[in-house]
């Protein structure tokens, strides 16, 4: 026993020693980093008295000075960090010495930060400015360095070092400006660029590696030094007036320039010296080569990653609706298999294809949901099958292989190649590149994901030519065999007084433009009303069985107008022959033959190109259209009618136009406002006229101002006169934060004679000062399908404080209740056309759902009755707390999600109800149906998906508990006992469950993409000195997103990113 005790004591001592060593290493590391807070914490944990800390600090300072004199800068930094723990005198000198150490080590950014601390510690001491100036000079901030030296001289005019370095810096700055000026007027040596290209690339790489101001964007970067210059100035107390607002303008003629090399473009550049935007005329860059612009490369990289993050969402959308392309592609592959196996003869034997046998080598380019690939592998177990993901994202390859394994495919049956299609090549089977083909293929299947609604937008022509030239045998089969582009002239316009609200919205049509065509589904719910003004015309035919497909072409069309209207768009789509017997036809339903099969699924399948200017046409007019295509887009241009095209300066999200047509919503708001104003006006009548406050309505989340104009109209009908407006000002204060949308809304107000009644404020209500004239009514539209997502709780509270009397105002909506039901999503993927695709259920992360469609398609199953979640009283400002509810499953299975929606009482009595309650889900209380009920359109609900171990197995009739609560902008649903963790934002969320490898790859890609987006927005969209370059890069990509074959970008993403500069 004694021996055991001794051994135990020795082990304990060893553990204490190791702990002490680890602690010393940690303290040393903190000293090198200069992490004061952590060092102080360590001292407190060690129970050091203030006297001990003070003594140690002074000792550390002395040791630091000795190390500094010996030029042991790393050691000096450690000692100085320890000196700063205690209340040591002359801290500014310690910061100054730390700055000098970092300067000698070449860490100029950190040296500048330490010098700044020295300045803040003692602003009258000139040495801090000297240290900051030296660091800024090394970072090539010449003007800022000079200003720092001059500020030091203001404190100590006779300081020789400051005088000498100020003169030296001034000379360097002047020489630098002179060099830039000379460079603009010297001979163009661009013809020698090819000779020095390799050397320049090496120099660029070295500069990138050593640039302290770079922002890493994957394997590319751009300098952010301009941004840091302003941060430096702000840090040192410099005040600089903001630049005037950046006003980009888009020239629609750019759309029609297929190869715009040599064409002059005017990109606005912020000139900080003269404090003005100037035009920088230079040759327009190529749309197929981004090597001349780091900004364009960074933006293209982000857009490609964004496309890959969205990839699996699009797959799930097709699978959940069993969309037509899935079935059509499977049928086409089976047709090919039948051809290869041959028809069955009288003897019961099959005769092989005359050119290719059933041992043909297959190549699938783009895997999609994997159904065509799985069918080929099932029916041709001895064939060699190669599947190319055609993407860069690792998770796409990993999930494709996981689905293959789940369905019994072996590694020797299907070879997966993870690389973009343009990188495919025939390689030596014994060579190093094993991730490629080792021989030519007999059958090629291009997945539907490679074709956008405009057919060519994803650069498929170059992919086809590369495959046919490099990878196929002479007698190969190609799926699809051919494709035909068709089009029709259309009118898609805002209402001219004939909409649900009776207002004139024609100003909104000025936002119908884009660098690229827009994609939509003219047969779906999420669209505006439209009319085709002419018959369908065939535009281009692409024969993929030919040896090579032409990369450009042009044709002229003539349309005869069949009814009066405004021609402002050409809608086009494709009809694709996958095999001789299988066709995928995307013709809109109202233009299809009665005998043709309808298209199943609500997915984008039509493209809309806005004309450079709308044209008023009459029945019988002939309109000539020139259609053309290049490597990655199709264009349409009117040649018969003269229309003055103008540069576009304002954009608008399309969902705002959809709200104009939402009659139930408009009707509910109109009735609620009329009812509230009736009470307000009655109360006003009880007040003496001279004491009567003016009527004031606050409209939050105004958007284009539809409800603002409705409120102003109701106020007029309630008795507000021109004299009231002239005396007291506008009756409605509308708040909207998007500046370009505000600009458009003002035009709409003017067109409807409402500009005198409405004051439109482009500001966050939280930033407004307290208003002297208080409002009697708040009208809010700041809610999403989950009620809280647009910040209604925070913003409504701010509006009460800033703009209303505390106890004398009404709110529309008055109250709101969140209702929910448990659902199981994705059970149908366990056996989809005979295959298990349930792996894709790991990617159900969306926040919005169409429950009616999901129930009708069989992709969702309701697992419980409806239950009440949270109740908000906006009128009384009463908010619910977190609580636990009990739900009883109505089915046996899995609860994979909670779907929730709201029921809003627009008036205090609860007689007027606005809701997004699903039609297919019975109400919890049928008395709701007896009220004045309005369902918004389109009808969508919010959803919280459970992942991994949080998916709940339930048995019918056995109650379970669920914890419910909410953050500021989203309800929370958590199973009791779930471990919670805190995000950096402070929000508490359930601890992420264990997930498969492919989902972890996805989360990493998603996180990197979000970070990249923040960097791009911060440096290219909100940095005034880089806005011009950022806009030029966005425009360049949006004009032909996949013109550069090195990227695979969803054109919708590129178009929207470009449009963000106009919002």
mmCIF file of N, CA, C and O in Angstrom, residues 358-407:
data_model
loop_
_atom_site.group_PDB
_atom_site.id
_atom_site.type_symbol
_atom_site.label_atom_id
_atom_site.label_comp_id
_atom_site.label_asym_id
_atom_site.label_seq_id
_atom_site.Cartn_x
_atom_site.Cartn_y
_atom_site.Cartn_z
ATOM 1 N N UNK A 358 -23.442 -3.439 -75.916
ATOM 2 C CA UNK A 358 -23.876 -3.118 -74.564
ATOM 3 C C UNK A 358 -22.704 -3.058 -73.587
ATOM 4 O O UNK A 358 -22.891 -2.888 -72.396
ATOM 5 N N UNK A 359 -21.483 -3.224 -74.103
ATOM 6 C CA UNK A 359 -20.290 -3.017 -73.277
ATOM 7 C C UNK A 359 -19.686 -1.631 -73.529
ATOM 8 O O UNK A 359 -18.496 -1.398 -73.300
ATOM 9 N N UNK A 360 -20.521 -0.718 -74.025
ATOM 10 C CA UNK A 360 -20.055 0.636 -74.341
ATOM 11 C C UNK A 360 -19.534 1.336 -73.087
ATOM 12 O O UNK A 360 -19.976 1.067 -71.968
ATOM 13 N N UNK A 361 -18.605 2.251 -73.301
ATOM 14 C CA UNK A 361 -18.075 3.066 -72.214
ATOM 15 C C UNK A 361 -18.907 4.347 -72.130
ATOM 16 O O UNK A 361 -19.055 5.069 -73.103
ATOM 17 N N UNK A 362 -19.438 4.642 -70.930
ATOM 18 C CA UNK A 362 -20.335 5.782 -70.716
ATOM 19 C C UNK A 362 -19.600 6.906 -69.988
ATOM 20 O O UNK A 362 -18.769 6.651 -69.119
ATOM 21 N N UNK A 363 -19.979 8.150 -70.316
ATOM 22 C CA UNK A 363 -19.499 9.316 -69.591
ATOM 23 C C UNK A 363 -20.691 10.197 -69.227
ATOM 24 O O UNK A 363 -21.398 10.690 -70.113
ATOM 25 N N UNK A 364 -20.915 10.376 -67.933
ATOM 26 C CA UNK A 364 -21.943 11.291 -67.442
ATOM 27 C C UNK A 364 -21.248 12.583 -67.008
ATOM 28 O O UNK A 364 -20.398 12.568 -66.116
ATOM 29 N N UNK A 365 -21.591 13.689 -67.646
ATOM 30 C CA UNK A 365 -21.009 14.984 -67.306
ATOM 31 C C UNK A 365 -22.058 15.772 -66.521
ATOM 32 O O UNK A 365 -23.087 16.166 -67.062
ATOM 33 N N UNK A 366 -21.784 15.965 -65.245
ATOM 34 C CA UNK A 366 -22.805 16.482 -64.349
ATOM 35 C C UNK A 366 -23.643 15.318 -63.860
ATOM 36 O O UNK A 366 -24.177 14.546 -64.656
ATOM 37 N N UNK A 367 -23.747 15.166 -62.548
ATOM 38 C CA UNK A 367 -24.425 13.982 -62.005
ATOM 39 C C UNK A 367 -25.848 14.302 -61.568
ATOM 40 O O UNK A 367 -26.750 13.468 -61.673
ATOM 41 N N UNK A 368 -26.091 15.539 -61.115
ATOM 42 C CA UNK A 368 -27.430 15.904 -60.675
ATOM 43 C C UNK A 368 -27.897 14.994 -59.556
ATOM 44 O O UNK A 368 -27.155 14.661 -58.625
ATOM 45 N N UNK A 369 -29.147 14.536 -59.644
ATOM 46 C CA UNK A 369 -29.697 13.647 -58.624
ATOM 47 C C UNK A 369 -29.167 12.227 -58.745
ATOM 48 O O UNK A 369 -29.405 11.395 -57.866
ATOM 49 N N UNK A 370 -28.486 11.918 -59.847
ATOM 50 C CA UNK A 370 -27.869 10.600 -60.003
ATOM 51 C C UNK A 370 -28.760 9.545 -60.616
ATOM 52 O O UNK A 370 -28.325 8.410 -60.828
ATOM 53 N N UNK A 371 -30.004 9.871 -60.943
ATOM 54 C CA UNK A 371 -30.933 8.854 -61.444
ATOM 55 C C UNK A 371 -30.507 8.264 -62.787
ATOM 56 O O UNK A 371 -30.528 7.037 -62.960
ATOM 57 N N UNK A 372 -30.111 9.069 -63.799
ATOM 58 C CA UNK A 372 -29.657 8.454 -65.064
ATOM 59 C C UNK A 372 -28.452 7.545 -64.857
ATOM 60 O O UNK A 372 -28.372 6.457 -65.428
ATOM 61 N N UNK A 373 -27.503 7.981 -64.029
ATOM 62 C CA UNK A 373 -26.311 7.181 -63.740
ATOM 63 C C UNK A 373 -26.686 5.866 -63.070
ATOM 64 O O UNK A 373 -26.197 4.781 -63.451
ATOM 65 N N UNK A 374 -27.570 5.914 -62.064
ATOM 66 C CA UNK A 374 -27.968 4.702 -61.351
ATOM 67 C C UNK A 374 -28.696 3.726 -62.264
ATOM 68 O O UNK A 374 -28.512 2.505 -62.159
ATOM 69 N N UNK A 375 -29.508 4.248 -63.170
ATOM 70 C CA UNK A 375 -30.197 3.369 -64.120
ATOM 71 C C UNK A 375 -29.214 2.679 -65.054
ATOM 72 O O UNK A 375 -29.340 1.479 -65.333
ATOM 73 N N UNK A 376 -28.238 3.430 -65.554
ATOM 74 C CA UNK A 376 -27.252 2.826 -66.446
ATOM 75 C C UNK A 376 -26.466 1.733 -65.730
ATOM 76 O O UNK A 376 -26.207 0.649 -66.283
ATOM 77 N N UNK A 377 -26.080 2.001 -64.475
ATOM 78 C CA UNK A 377 -25.312 1.015 -63.716
ATOM 79 C C UNK A 377 -26.147 -0.223 -63.397
ATOM 80 O O UNK A 377 -25.628 -1.344 -63.365
ATOM 81 N N UNK A 378 -27.439 -0.039 -63.187
ATOM 82 C CA UNK A 378 -28.303 -1.183 -62.861
ATOM 83 C C UNK A 378 -28.498 -2.095 -64.072
ATOM 84 O O UNK A 378 -28.430 -3.329 -63.950
ATOM 85 N N UNK A 379 -28.735 -1.527 -65.244
ATOM 86 C CA UNK A 379 -29.068 -2.333 -66.423
ATOM 87 C C UNK A 379 -27.840 -2.770 -67.207
ATOM 88 O O UNK A 379 -27.923 -3.679 -68.048
ATOM 89 N N UNK A 380 -26.693 -2.121 -66.966
ATOM 90 C CA UNK A 380 -25.463 -2.483 -67.674
ATOM 91 C C UNK A 380 -24.355 -2.733 -66.662
ATOM 92 O O UNK A 380 -23.402 -1.958 -66.549
ATOM 93 N N UNK A 381 -24.443 -3.792 -65.885
ATOM 94 C CA UNK A 381 -23.485 -4.008 -64.794
ATOM 95 C C UNK A 381 -22.057 -4.259 -65.271
ATOM 96 O O UNK A 381 -21.119 -4.107 -64.497
ATOM 97 N N UNK A 382 -21.887 -4.646 -66.537
ATOM 98 C CA UNK A 382 -20.534 -4.927 -67.023
ATOM 99 C C UNK A 382 -19.928 -3.763 -67.794
ATOM 100 O O UNK A 382 -18.764 -3.810 -68.173
ATOM 101 N N UNK A 383 -20.716 -2.718 -68.045
ATOM 102 C CA UNK A 383 -20.194 -1.573 -68.791
ATOM 103 C C UNK A 383 -19.306 -0.720 -67.897
ATOM 104 O O UNK A 383 -19.484 -0.657 -66.682
ATOM 105 N N UNK A 384 -18.364 -0.044 -68.539
ATOM 106 C CA UNK A 384 -17.528 0.906 -67.814
ATOM 107 C C UNK A 384 -18.231 2.257 -67.799
ATOM 108 O O UNK A 384 -18.548 2.821 -68.849
ATOM 109 N N UNK A 385 -18.508 2.766 -66.621
ATOM 110 C CA UNK A 385 -19.255 4.020 -66.465
ATOM 111 C C UNK A 385 -18.382 5.035 -65.739
ATOM 112 O O UNK A 385 -17.803 4.735 -64.681
ATOM 113 N N UNK A 386 -18.269 6.216 -66.312
ATOM 114 C CA UNK A 386 -17.477 7.295 -65.724
ATOM 115 C C UNK A 386 -18.420 8.450 -65.403
ATOM 116 O O UNK A 386 -19.211 8.863 -66.268
ATOM 117 N N UNK A 387 -18.350 8.965 -64.194
ATOM 118 C CA UNK A 387 -19.223 10.061 -63.766
ATOM 119 C C UNK A 387 -18.370 11.254 -63.372
ATOM 120 O O UNK A 387 -17.569 11.163 -62.432
ATOM 121 N N UNK A 388 -18.517 12.356 -64.092
ATOM 122 C CA UNK A 388 -17.781 13.586 -63.800
ATOM 123 C C UNK A 388 -18.719 14.572 -63.104
ATOM 124 O O UNK A 388 -19.781 14.908 -63.646
ATOM 125 N N UNK A 389 -18.334 15.043 -61.932
ATOM 126 C CA UNK A 389 -19.208 15.955 -61.182
ATOM 127 C C UNK A 389 -19.352 17.303 -61.877
ATOM 128 O O UNK A 389 -20.344 17.997 -61.687
ATOM 129 N N UNK A 390 -18.334 17.710 -62.656
ATOM 130 C CA UNK A 390 -18.328 19.010 -63.366
ATOM 131 C C UNK A 390 -18.350 20.188 -62.392
ATOM 132 O O UNK A 390 -18.736 21.293 -62.761
ATOM 133 N N UNK A 391 -17.952 19.952 -61.159
ATOM 134 C CA UNK A 391 -17.892 21.003 -60.142
ATOM 135 C C UNK A 391 -16.559 20.913 -59.409
ATOM 136 O O UNK A 391 -15.832 19.924 -59.521
ATOM 137 N N UNK A 392 -16.283 21.949 -58.608
ATOM 138 C CA UNK A 392 -15.072 21.937 -57.783
ATOM 139 C C UNK A 392 -15.366 21.579 -56.327
ATOM 140 O O UNK A 392 -14.482 21.148 -55.612
ATOM 141 N N UNK A 393 -16.583 21.809 -55.861
ATOM 142 C CA UNK A 393 -16.920 21.608 -54.446
ATOM 143 C C UNK A 393 -16.768 20.140 -54.061
ATOM 144 O O UNK A 393 -17.344 19.252 -54.703
ATOM 145 N N UNK A 394 -16.031 19.879 -52.983
ATOM 146 C CA UNK A 394 -15.766 18.502 -52.565
ATOM 147 C C UNK A 394 -17.038 17.782 -52.135
ATOM 148 O O UNK A 394 -17.177 16.573 -52.343
ATOM 149 N N UNK A 395 -17.979 18.523 -51.543
ATOM 150 C CA UNK A 395 -19.173 17.841 -51.016
ATOM 151 C C UNK A 395 -20.015 17.233 -52.133
ATOM 152 O O UNK A 395 -20.698 16.225 -51.938
ATOM 153 N N UNK A 396 -19.967 17.825 -53.332
ATOM 154 C CA UNK A 396 -20.760 17.304 -54.448
ATOM 155 C C UNK A 396 -20.252 15.926 -54.854
ATOM 156 O O UNK A 396 -21.037 14.997 -55.091
ATOM 157 N N UNK A 397 -18.940 15.773 -54.938
ATOM 158 C CA UNK A 397 -18.376 14.461 -55.259
ATOM 159 C C UNK A 397 -18.654 13.464 -54.144
ATOM 160 O O UNK A 397 -19.019 12.300 -54.395
ATOM 161 N N UNK A 398 -18.519 13.915 -52.903
ATOM 162 C CA UNK A 398 -18.668 13.004 -51.768
ATOM 163 C C UNK A 398 -20.101 12.487 -51.640
ATOM 164 O O UNK A 398 -20.321 11.301 -51.398
ATOM 165 N N UNK A 399 -21.074 13.373 -51.835
ATOM 166 C CA UNK A 399 -22.458 12.905 -51.703
ATOM 167 C C UNK A 399 -22.857 12.033 -52.890
ATOM 168 O O UNK A 399 -23.629 11.074 -52.746
ATOM 169 N N UNK A 400 -22.297 12.306 -54.077
ATOM 170 C CA UNK A 400 -22.592 11.459 -55.236
ATOM 171 C C UNK A 400 -22.088 10.040 -54.994
ATOM 172 O O UNK A 400 -22.785 9.058 -55.283
ATOM 173 N N UNK A 401 -20.884 9.930 -54.447
ATOM 174 C CA UNK A 401 -20.333 8.601 -54.163
ATOM 175 C C UNK A 401 -21.102 7.921 -53.029
ATOM 176 O O UNK A 401 -21.289 6.697 -53.037
ATOM 177 N N UNK A 402 -21.546 8.720 -52.044
ATOM 178 C CA UNK A 402 -22.322 8.140 -50.936
ATOM 179 C C UNK A 402 -23.645 7.564 -51.452
ATOM 180 O O UNK A 402 -24.067 6.483 -51.027
ATOM 181 N N UNK A 403 -24.301 8.276 -52.362
ATOM 182 C CA UNK A 403 -25.560 7.769 -52.941
ATOM 183 C C UNK A 403 -25.299 6.506 -53.742
ATOM 184 O O UNK A 403 -26.079 5.539 -53.691
ATOM 185 N N UNK A 404 -24.178 6.476 -54.484
ATOM 186 C CA UNK A 404 -23.834 5.282 -55.265
ATOM 187 C C UNK A 404 -23.627 4.079 -54.338
ATOM 188 O O UNK A 404 -24.134 2.973 -54.600
ATOM 189 N N UNK A 405 -22.896 4.282 -53.240
ATOM 190 C CA UNK A 405 -22.668 3.185 -52.290
ATOM 191 C C UNK A 405 -23.972 2.730 -51.657
ATOM 192 O O UNK A 405 -24.198 1.524 -51.473
ATOM 193 N N UNK A 406 -24.829 3.679 -51.331
ATOM 194 C CA UNK A 406 -26.107 3.345 -50.693
ATOM 195 C C UNK A 406 -26.966 2.469 -51.592
ATOM 196 O O UNK A 406 -27.784 1.678 -51.108
ATOM 197 N N UNK A 407 -26.767 2.592 -52.896
ATOM 198 C CA UNK A 407 -27.563 1.819 -53.858
ATOM 199 C C UNK A 407 -26.803 0.628 -54.427
ATOM 200 O O UNK A 407 -27.176 0.088 -55.476
#
